[in-house]
mmCIF file of C-alpha atoms in Angstrom:
data_model
loop_
_atom_site.group_PDB
_atom_site.id
_atom_site.type_symbol
_atom_site.label_atom_id
_atom_site.label_comp_id
_atom_site.label_asym_id
_atom_site.label_seq_id
_atom_site.Cartn_x
_atom_site.Cartn_y
_atom_site.Cartn_z
ATOM 1 C CA LEU A 1 4.512 -3.286 -82.240
ATOM 2 C CA ASP A 2 6.016 -1.891 -79.038
ATOM 3 C CA ARG A 3 7.464 0.961 -81.077
ATOM 4 C CA ALA A 4 4.095 1.579 -82.760
ATOM 5 C CA VAL A 5 2.445 1.836 -79.349
ATOM 6 C CA ARG A 6 5.138 4.258 -78.139
ATOM 7 C CA ILE A 7 4.552 6.414 -81.221
ATOM 8 C CA ASP A 8 0.767 6.233 -80.916
ATOM 9 C CA PRO A 9 -0.530 4.713 -77.662
ATOM 10 C CA THR A 10 -4.068 4.874 -79.059
ATOM 11 C CA HIS A 11 -3.314 2.682 -82.097
ATOM 12 C CA ARG A 12 -6.014 0.069 -81.546
ATOM 13 C CA LEU A 13 -4.623 -2.411 -84.077
ATOM 14 C CA ALA A 14 -1.139 -2.389 -82.516
ATOM 15 C CA LEU A 15 -2.645 -2.774 -79.039
ATOM 16 C CA SER A 16 -4.831 -5.658 -80.246
ATOM 17 C CA PHE A 17 -1.964 -7.426 -81.996
ATOM 18 C CA LEU A 18 0.066 -7.183 -78.791
ATOM 19 C CA SER A 19 -2.857 -8.853 -77.060
ATOM 20 C CA GLN A 20 -2.897 -11.579 -79.695
ATOM 21 C CA HIS A 21 0.862 -12.040 -79.296
ATOM 22 C CA TYR A 22 0.487 -12.572 -75.561
ATOM 23 C CA ASN A 23 -2.439 -14.968 -76.100
ATOM 24 C CA TRP A 24 -0.209 -16.934 -78.463
ATOM 25 C CA MET A 25 2.524 -16.986 -75.810
ATOM 26 C CA HIS A 26 -0.049 -18.233 -73.257
ATOM 27 C CA GLN A 27 0.505 -15.101 -71.163
ATOM 28 C CA PHE A 28 -3.180 -14.443 -70.728
ATOM 29 C CA ASP A 29 -2.933 -11.742 -68.051
ATOM 30 C CA SER A 30 -0.759 -9.634 -70.364
ATOM 31 C CA ALA A 31 -3.108 -10.364 -73.272
ATOM 32 C CA ARG A 32 -6.032 -9.030 -71.232
ATOM 33 C CA VAL A 33 -4.149 -5.840 -70.359
ATOM 34 C CA TRP A 34 -3.344 -5.057 -74.009
ATOM 35 C CA ALA A 35 -6.841 -5.917 -75.246
ATOM 36 C CA ASP A 36 -8.345 -3.792 -72.482
ATOM 37 C CA SER A 37 -6.119 -0.888 -73.563
ATOM 38 C CA SER A 38 -7.385 -1.251 -77.119
ATOM 39 C CA LEU A 39 -10.993 -1.424 -75.950
ATOM 40 C CA ARG A 40 -10.528 1.787 -73.971
ATOM 41 C CA VAL A 41 -9.633 3.438 -77.283
ATOM 42 C CA ASP A 42 -12.492 1.779 -79.189
ATOM 43 C CA PRO A 43 -14.956 -0.528 -77.412
ATOM 44 C CA THR A 44 -16.245 -1.753 -80.781
ATOM 45 C CA PHE A 45 -12.898 -2.925 -82.157
ATOM 46 C CA LEU A 46 -13.547 -6.553 -83.046
ATOM 47 C CA LEU A 47 -10.008 -7.928 -82.788
ATOM 48 C CA ALA A 48 -9.585 -6.507 -79.283
ATOM 49 C CA ARG A 49 -12.967 -7.883 -78.209
ATOM 50 C CA GLN A 50 -12.051 -11.341 -79.544
ATOM 51 C CA GLN A 51 -8.606 -11.291 -77.936
ATOM 52 C CA ILE A 52 -9.858 -10.298 -74.505
ATOM 53 C CA ALA A 53 -12.515 -13.021 -74.699
ATOM 54 C CA LEU A 54 -9.902 -15.633 -75.648
ATOM 55 C CA ALA A 55 -7.619 -14.540 -72.795
ATOM 56 C CA GLN A 56 -10.519 -14.693 -70.342
ATOM 57 C CA LEU A 57 -11.609 -18.116 -71.610
ATOM 58 C CA SER A 58 -8.063 -19.454 -71.342
ATOM 59 C CA SER A 59 -7.955 -18.157 -67.759
ATOM 60 C CA ARG A 60 -11.353 -19.824 -67.119
ATOM 61 C CA ASP A 61 -13.046 -16.481 -66.491
ATOM 62 C CA THR A 62 -16.052 -17.782 -68.390
ATOM 63 C CA ILE A 63 -18.514 -15.107 -67.277
ATOM 64 C CA ARG A 64 -16.445 -12.245 -68.688
ATOM 65 C CA ALA A 65 -15.405 -14.336 -71.689
ATOM 66 C CA ALA A 66 -19.058 -14.987 -72.535
ATOM 67 C CA GLU A 67 -19.842 -11.261 -72.260
ATOM 68 C CA ASN A 68 -17.024 -10.457 -74.675
ATOM 69 C CA PHE A 69 -17.832 -13.267 -77.094
ATOM 70 C CA ARG A 70 -21.441 -12.010 -77.199
ATOM 71 C CA ALA A 71 -20.164 -8.467 -77.794
ATOM 72 C CA SER A 72 -17.956 -9.720 -80.631
ATOM 73 C CA ILE A 73 -20.999 -11.352 -82.239
ATOM 74 C CA ARG A 74 -22.921 -8.065 -82.011
ATOM 75 C CA ILE A 75 -19.982 -6.152 -83.495
ATOM 76 C CA GLY A 76 -19.095 -8.673 -86.186
ATOM 77 C CA LYS A 77 -21.185 -9.450 -89.204
ATOM 78 C CA GLY A 78 -21.452 -12.857 -90.840
ATOM 79 C CA PRO A 79 -18.115 -14.685 -90.845
ATOM 80 C CA ASP A 80 -16.709 -12.285 -88.233
ATOM 81 C CA GLU A 81 -19.167 -13.856 -85.785
ATOM 82 C CA VAL A 82 -17.582 -17.323 -86.056
ATOM 83 C CA PRO A 83 -15.057 -17.023 -83.181
ATOM 84 C CA GLY A 84 -17.736 -15.590 -80.898
ATOM 85 C CA TRP A 85 -20.113 -18.493 -81.474
ATOM 86 C CA ILE A 86 -17.303 -21.017 -81.043
ATOM 87 C CA GLY A 87 -16.164 -19.345 -77.831
ATOM 88 C CA LEU A 88 -19.696 -19.499 -76.471
ATOM 89 C CA SER A 89 -19.953 -23.152 -77.486
ATOM 90 C CA GLU A 90 -16.777 -23.960 -75.549
ATOM 91 C CA ILE A 91 -18.149 -22.150 -72.513
ATOM 92 C CA ALA A 92 -21.346 -24.216 -72.805
ATOM 93 C CA LEU A 93 -19.214 -27.373 -72.933
ATOM 94 C CA LEU A 94 -17.321 -26.271 -69.831
ATOM 95 C CA SER A 95 -20.720 -25.818 -68.161
ATOM 96 C CA GLN A 96 -21.640 -29.343 -69.297
ATOM 97 C CA ASN A 97 -24.487 -28.064 -71.454
ATOM 98 C CA ARG A 98 -23.958 -30.156 -74.584
ATOM 99 C CA ARG A 99 -27.254 -29.146 -76.207
ATOM 100 C CA ALA A 100 -26.394 -25.437 -76.013
ATOM 101 C CA ALA A 101 -22.841 -26.147 -77.169
ATOM 102 C CA ASP A 102 -24.102 -28.026 -80.231
ATOM 103 C CA THR A 103 -26.513 -25.224 -81.110
ATOM 104 C CA LEU A 104 -23.908 -22.488 -80.680
ATOM 105 C CA PHE A 105 -21.326 -24.402 -82.698
ATOM 106 C CA ALA A 106 -23.875 -24.946 -85.475
ATOM 107 C CA ARG A 107 -24.413 -21.162 -85.595
ATOM 108 C CA ALA A 108 -20.679 -20.722 -86.193
ATOM 109 C CA VAL A 109 -20.384 -23.436 -88.827
ATOM 110 C CA ALA A 110 -23.355 -21.996 -90.738
ATOM 111 C CA PHE A 111 -21.108 -19.076 -91.773
ATOM 112 C CA VAL A 112 -18.249 -21.285 -92.973
ATOM 113 C CA ASP A 113 -17.499 -22.983 -96.277
ATOM 114 C CA THR A 114 -16.185 -26.153 -94.647
ATOM 115 C CA LEU A 115 -14.919 -27.589 -97.942
ATOM 116 C CA HIS A 116 -12.824 -24.493 -98.736
ATOM 117 C CA PRO A 117 -12.471 -22.645 -95.436
ATOM 118 C CA THR A 118 -10.754 -19.295 -95.131
ATOM 119 C CA LEU A 119 -7.646 -19.167 -92.977
ATOM 120 C CA HIS A 120 -9.418 -17.828 -89.892
ATOM 121 C CA ASP A 121 -12.450 -20.042 -90.384
ATOM 122 C CA ALA A 122 -10.248 -23.150 -90.583
ATOM 123 C CA ALA A 123 -8.431 -22.219 -87.360
ATOM 124 C CA ALA A 124 -11.621 -21.256 -85.513
ATOM 125 C CA VAL A 125 -13.695 -24.275 -86.550
ATOM 126 C CA ALA A 126 -10.775 -26.585 -85.739
ATOM 127 C CA TRP A 127 -10.656 -24.993 -82.270
ATOM 128 C CA GLY A 128 -14.366 -25.749 -81.934
ATOM 129 C CA TYR A 129 -13.893 -29.394 -82.875
ATOM 130 C CA VAL A 130 -10.998 -29.649 -80.412
ATOM 131 C CA ALA A 131 -13.260 -28.267 -77.670
ATOM 132 C CA PHE A 132 -15.734 -31.047 -78.480
ATOM 133 C CA GLY A 133 -12.904 -33.591 -78.332
ATOM 134 C CA ASP A 134 -13.118 -34.349 -82.061
ATOM 135 C CA THR A 135 -9.481 -33.971 -83.072
ATOM 136 C CA ALA A 136 -9.986 -35.941 -86.300
ATOM 137 C CA ARG A 137 -12.481 -33.360 -87.582
ATOM 138 C CA ALA A 138 -10.262 -30.541 -86.328
ATOM 139 C CA LEU A 139 -7.376 -31.851 -88.399
ATOM 140 C CA GLN A 140 -9.668 -32.462 -91.357
ATOM 141 C CA ILE A 141 -10.810 -28.825 -91.502
ATOM 142 C CA LEU A 142 -7.224 -27.597 -91.084
ATOM 143 C CA GLU A 143 -6.110 -29.841 -93.948
ATOM 144 C CA ARG A 144 -8.748 -28.293 -96.209
ATOM 145 C CA TYR A 145 -7.237 -24.831 -95.991
ATOM 146 C CA GLU A 146 -4.889 -23.947 -98.832
ATOM 147 C CA PRO A 147 -2.118 -22.938 -99.071
ATOM 148 C CA THR A 148 -1.080 -24.804 -95.936
ATOM 149 C CA ALA A 149 2.427 -23.329 -96.081
ATOM 150 C CA ASP A 150 1.037 -19.781 -95.728
ATOM 151 C CA SER A 151 2.988 -18.130 -92.887
ATOM 152 C CA HIS A 152 -0.129 -16.498 -91.395
ATOM 153 C CA PHE A 153 -1.900 -19.882 -91.329
ATOM 154 C CA GLN A 154 1.181 -21.498 -89.790
ATOM 155 C CA LEU A 155 1.184 -18.874 -87.015
ATOM 156 C CA HIS A 156 -2.367 -19.810 -86.085
ATOM 157 C CA LEU A 157 -1.572 -23.532 -86.277
ATOM 158 C CA HIS A 158 1.391 -23.238 -83.966
ATOM 159 C CA CYS A 159 0.161 -20.524 -81.607
ATOM 160 C CA ASP A 160 -3.637 -20.588 -81.146
ATOM 161 C CA ALA A 161 -4.303 -21.912 -77.644
ATOM 162 C CA GLY A 162 -7.444 -23.700 -78.805
ATOM 163 C CA LEU A 163 -5.325 -25.914 -81.040
ATOM 164 C CA ASP A 164 -2.867 -26.956 -78.306
ATOM 165 C CA PRO A 165 -4.319 -30.493 -77.976
ATOM 166 C CA VAL A 166 -3.778 -31.376 -81.659
ATOM 167 C CA ARG A 167 -0.158 -30.250 -81.930
ATOM 168 C CA ALA A 168 1.211 -33.497 -80.488
ATOM 169 C CA LEU A 169 -0.730 -35.682 -82.937
ATOM 170 C CA PRO A 170 1.399 -37.282 -85.689
ATOM 171 C CA ARG A 171 -1.108 -36.218 -88.378
ATOM 172 C CA PHE A 172 -0.695 -32.573 -87.316
ATOM 173 C CA LYS A 173 2.998 -32.444 -88.189
#
C-alpha cells in the first residue's frame, strides 16, 4: 500500500486501507491521518469516512466520530449504513443513553440477515453486541458467518478494535 500511495498519492482506496491497517494496529492517530488524506481526495468515499469515525471513536472523540458516522450513513445505502448506525449506538451507550442506543442498533440490525450474515455484517453486528456487553450474542453472530476460515473474515476477527473484548473468551478461539 505504501508503494501504491507513492505511485498515486490520490489513490483513495490505498489511503483508506492504510487507515484501516492503522485502526487494526490500534494506532488511531495514524489511522485518522490516512483517512483524512483519503477524504481530502474524495469526501464521499465511504471506507475513509468509516475508518476516520472508528479511529475517532476509539480515541473517544465522540463528537467528531458521530459526525462521521452520520456522514457514512448519508453516503451509504442499505447494508453500507450498518457500521454507521452501530457506531452511533456505541456513542449513545457511552453517553449513557440506552434508549437511543437501542433504537440506533435496531436500525443497523434491520439491514442484516442475522441468520446468514455477510462477512462485514457479522463483524459489525458483533461489535454492536460487544458495545452492549452481550458477548454471547456477539459470538453467536460471528459463528453464523460461513466460511469461518475465510482469511478476510479472520482479519476482522483478530483486528477489529470493537471485537477486542471477545478475543480472550474460550468460545472465541
